[in-house]
Protein backbone atom coordinates (compact mmCIF):
# COMPACT_ATOMS: atom_id res chain seq x y z
CA MET A 1 -132.93 132.01 -58.77
CA ASN A 2 -129.09 130.54 -58.17
CA MET A 3 -128.87 131.48 -54.47
CA LYS A 4 -131.80 130.27 -54.13
CA PHE A 5 -131.03 127.15 -55.36
CA VAL A 6 -127.67 126.71 -53.23
CA PHE A 7 -129.35 127.33 -49.86
CA GLY A 8 -132.23 124.96 -51.02
CA GLY A 9 -128.95 123.24 -51.33
CA ILE A 10 -127.76 123.38 -48.29
CA ALA A 11 -130.61 124.11 -46.22
CA PHE A 12 -131.43 120.28 -47.38
CA LEU A 13 -127.88 119.42 -46.25
CA MET A 14 -128.54 120.76 -42.83
CA LEU A 15 -131.64 118.61 -42.81
CA LEU A 16 -130.22 115.79 -43.41
CA LEU A 17 -127.53 116.45 -41.38
CA VAL A 18 -129.98 116.52 -38.20
CA VAL A 19 -132.38 113.15 -38.98
CA ALA A 20 -129.21 111.35 -39.11
CA GLY A 21 -127.65 112.26 -35.89
CA CYS A 22 -124.12 113.60 -37.36
CA SER A 23 -125.06 117.08 -35.32
CA GLN A 24 -123.99 115.23 -31.81
CA PRO A 25 -120.85 115.74 -30.11
CA ALA A 26 -119.16 112.56 -28.69
CA ALA A 27 -119.91 111.53 -25.30
CA GLN A 28 -117.29 112.49 -22.83
CA GLN A 29 -115.99 109.83 -20.94
CA ALA A 30 -114.70 109.96 -17.17
CA THR A 31 -111.56 109.97 -16.10
CA PRO A 32 -111.17 106.99 -12.77
CA THR A 33 -107.80 110.02 -10.58
CA PRO A 34 -106.14 107.21 -9.31
CA THR A 35 -106.18 107.13 -4.99
CA ALA A 36 -102.71 106.40 -3.94
CA ALA A 37 -102.50 102.44 -2.38
CA PRO A 38 -101.04 101.83 0.64
CA THR A 39 -98.19 100.57 1.65
CA ILE A 40 -98.10 97.14 3.70
CA GLU A 41 -94.77 95.61 4.76
CA VAL A 42 -94.98 91.48 4.57
CA PRO A 43 -92.17 89.22 6.22
CA VAL A 44 -90.55 87.72 3.50
CA THR A 45 -89.91 83.56 3.79
CA THR A 46 -88.43 81.40 1.65
CA GLU A 47 -89.25 78.29 -0.04
CA THR A 48 -88.66 75.83 -2.22
CA ALA A 49 -90.43 75.88 -5.67
CA THR A 50 -92.04 72.32 -6.27
CA ALA A 51 -92.15 71.10 -10.00
CA VAL A 52 -96.74 72.06 -11.61
CA PRO A 53 -97.12 69.31 -14.50
CA THR A 54 -97.80 72.01 -17.19
CA THR A 55 -101.74 70.76 -18.52
CA LEU A 56 -102.26 70.81 -22.20
CA ALA A 57 -105.20 73.41 -23.60
CA SER A 58 -107.96 71.55 -24.25
CA THR A 59 -109.39 70.56 -27.17
CA THR A 60 -112.42 69.90 -26.46
CA PRO A 61 -115.59 71.75 -27.73
CA GLY A 62 -118.16 73.67 -25.50
CA PRO A 63 -121.42 75.46 -26.17
CA VAL A 64 -121.69 78.75 -27.64
CA GLN A 65 -124.01 81.51 -27.98
CA THR A 66 -126.28 83.34 -30.07
CA LEU A 67 -126.16 87.01 -30.76
CA GLN A 68 -129.03 89.60 -30.72
CA SER A 69 -130.51 90.00 -33.88
CA ASN A 70 -129.45 93.79 -34.20
CA TRP A 71 -126.02 92.23 -32.96
CA ALA A 72 -125.55 89.31 -34.71
CA VAL A 73 -123.07 88.64 -37.40
CA ASP A 74 -122.02 85.81 -39.75
CA VAL A 75 -117.48 84.48 -39.78
CA GLN A 76 -116.51 81.52 -41.25
CA VAL A 77 -113.50 78.79 -39.81
CA ALA A 78 -111.87 77.15 -42.82
CA SER A 79 -108.18 75.87 -43.03
CA ASN A 80 -106.34 76.87 -46.17
CA GLY A 81 -105.75 72.86 -46.49
CA LYS A 82 -102.28 73.28 -47.66
CA SER A 83 -100.01 70.99 -46.49
CA ILE A 84 -97.18 73.44 -46.87
CA ASP A 85 -98.13 76.19 -45.02
CA PRO A 86 -100.92 75.36 -43.40
CA GLN A 87 -102.97 77.80 -42.36
CA VAL A 88 -106.82 78.57 -40.90
CA ILE A 89 -108.06 81.74 -41.11
CA LEU A 90 -111.59 83.59 -40.68
CA THR A 91 -113.22 85.36 -42.19
CA PHE A 92 -115.99 88.00 -42.16
CA ARG A 93 -119.03 87.27 -44.14
CA GLY A 94 -121.16 90.34 -42.72
CA GLY A 95 -123.95 90.75 -40.81
CA LYS A 96 -126.51 93.48 -39.36
CA GLY A 97 -123.75 93.92 -36.24
CA MET A 98 -121.77 94.25 -38.45
CA ASN A 99 -121.33 98.48 -37.75
CA VAL A 100 -121.68 98.93 -33.87
CA ILE A 101 -119.77 94.99 -33.29
CA PRO A 102 -115.75 96.74 -31.90
CA GLU A 103 -114.47 93.37 -31.99
CA ILE A 104 -113.42 89.84 -33.20
CA ASP A 105 -111.51 87.67 -30.97
CA ILE A 106 -110.19 84.51 -32.70
CA THR A 107 -107.88 81.32 -30.72
CA LEU A 108 -106.84 78.96 -32.14
CA THR A 109 -105.59 75.36 -29.93
CA ARG A 110 -103.49 73.52 -32.52
CA SER A 111 -103.99 69.20 -32.56
CA ASP A 112 -100.32 69.63 -30.39
CA GLY A 113 -101.81 72.22 -27.45
CA THR A 114 -100.48 75.35 -28.72
CA VAL A 115 -102.76 77.98 -28.69
CA LEU A 116 -102.69 80.82 -30.86
CA SER A 117 -104.64 84.18 -30.73
CA ASP A 118 -105.50 87.10 -33.22
CA LYS A 119 -107.97 89.63 -33.20
CA MET A 120 -109.94 91.36 -36.03
CA VAL A 121 -110.96 95.15 -35.49
CA GLN A 122 -113.60 98.11 -36.21
CA PRO A 123 -113.30 98.61 -40.11
CA LEU A 124 -115.85 94.87 -40.42
CA TYR A 125 -115.72 94.89 -44.11
CA VAL A 126 -117.59 92.06 -46.13
CA GLY A 127 -113.93 89.40 -46.97
CA LYS A 128 -111.63 91.00 -43.50
CA THR A 129 -109.50 88.54 -43.08
CA VAL A 130 -107.77 86.50 -40.56
CA SER A 131 -104.93 84.05 -40.56
CA LEU A 132 -102.77 81.67 -37.74
CA ALA A 133 -101.10 79.04 -38.03
CA GLY A 134 -102.16 76.22 -38.13
CA SER A 135 -101.44 72.32 -38.31
CA THR A 136 -101.79 69.27 -40.96
CA GLY A 137 -104.20 67.74 -37.64
CA ASN A 138 -108.07 66.45 -37.87
CA ASN A 139 -108.54 68.37 -34.58
CA ASP A 140 -107.52 72.08 -35.11
CA ARG A 141 -109.91 73.64 -32.36
CA ALA A 142 -111.42 77.49 -33.65
CA GLU A 143 -112.97 80.27 -30.96
CA VAL A 144 -114.23 82.75 -32.05
CA TRP A 145 -115.85 85.33 -29.76
CA VAL A 146 -117.55 88.55 -30.72
CA TYR A 147 -117.45 91.50 -28.38
CA THR A 148 -120.64 93.19 -28.42
CA PRO A 149 -121.57 96.91 -28.06
CA ALA A 150 -122.37 95.97 -24.37
CA GLY A 151 -119.21 94.63 -23.43
CA ASP A 152 -119.82 91.56 -23.17
CA LYS A 153 -118.26 88.23 -24.52
CA VAL A 154 -120.35 86.37 -26.57
CA LYS A 155 -118.71 82.22 -27.81
CA VAL A 156 -120.06 82.72 -31.23
CA ILE A 157 -118.22 79.27 -32.96
CA ASP A 158 -116.67 76.53 -31.09
CA GLN A 159 -115.63 73.87 -33.57
CA TYR A 160 -112.78 71.41 -34.44
CA VAL A 161 -111.28 72.87 -38.21
CA PRO A 162 -110.21 69.69 -41.01
CA PHE A 163 -107.82 70.15 -42.61
CA ARG A 164 -109.40 69.12 -45.77
CA SER A 165 -112.40 68.24 -46.45
CA TYR A 166 -113.29 65.69 -49.61
CA ASN A 167 -116.47 66.49 -49.81
């Protein structure tokens, strides 16, 4: 009698594995074969270097896109409001694409023109954070890029992050 329950339980678990699709092997990715590049001799010329003026990164927010509903994720960008150690914090808030989105990138352009970047990778969970050093100015620009499972890079947030909010 007990053996019927044991075999029945094992058969039920195997049925669940098959239904969930866990019995299929992972797809093998083909590695490209390296090819030797032909060598070409280039005549050497000497040139004098000219100074190029440096330009600051744009601090004007641009347009954003929306993800497909089955890949949608919710992220929040905010400042911690501490003048001693100002931080801009990206917080993952979940969504339908939580398990399929491979990576989320954040680029912070501070008010002095400094550009900082970081990324959030799998496993994604609600409450996961990435923190970047901000400034005490009210025009730090945060750009959040989400990589879709198809390999596309989609900008979902492009906004100013105020140092403090008084409301």
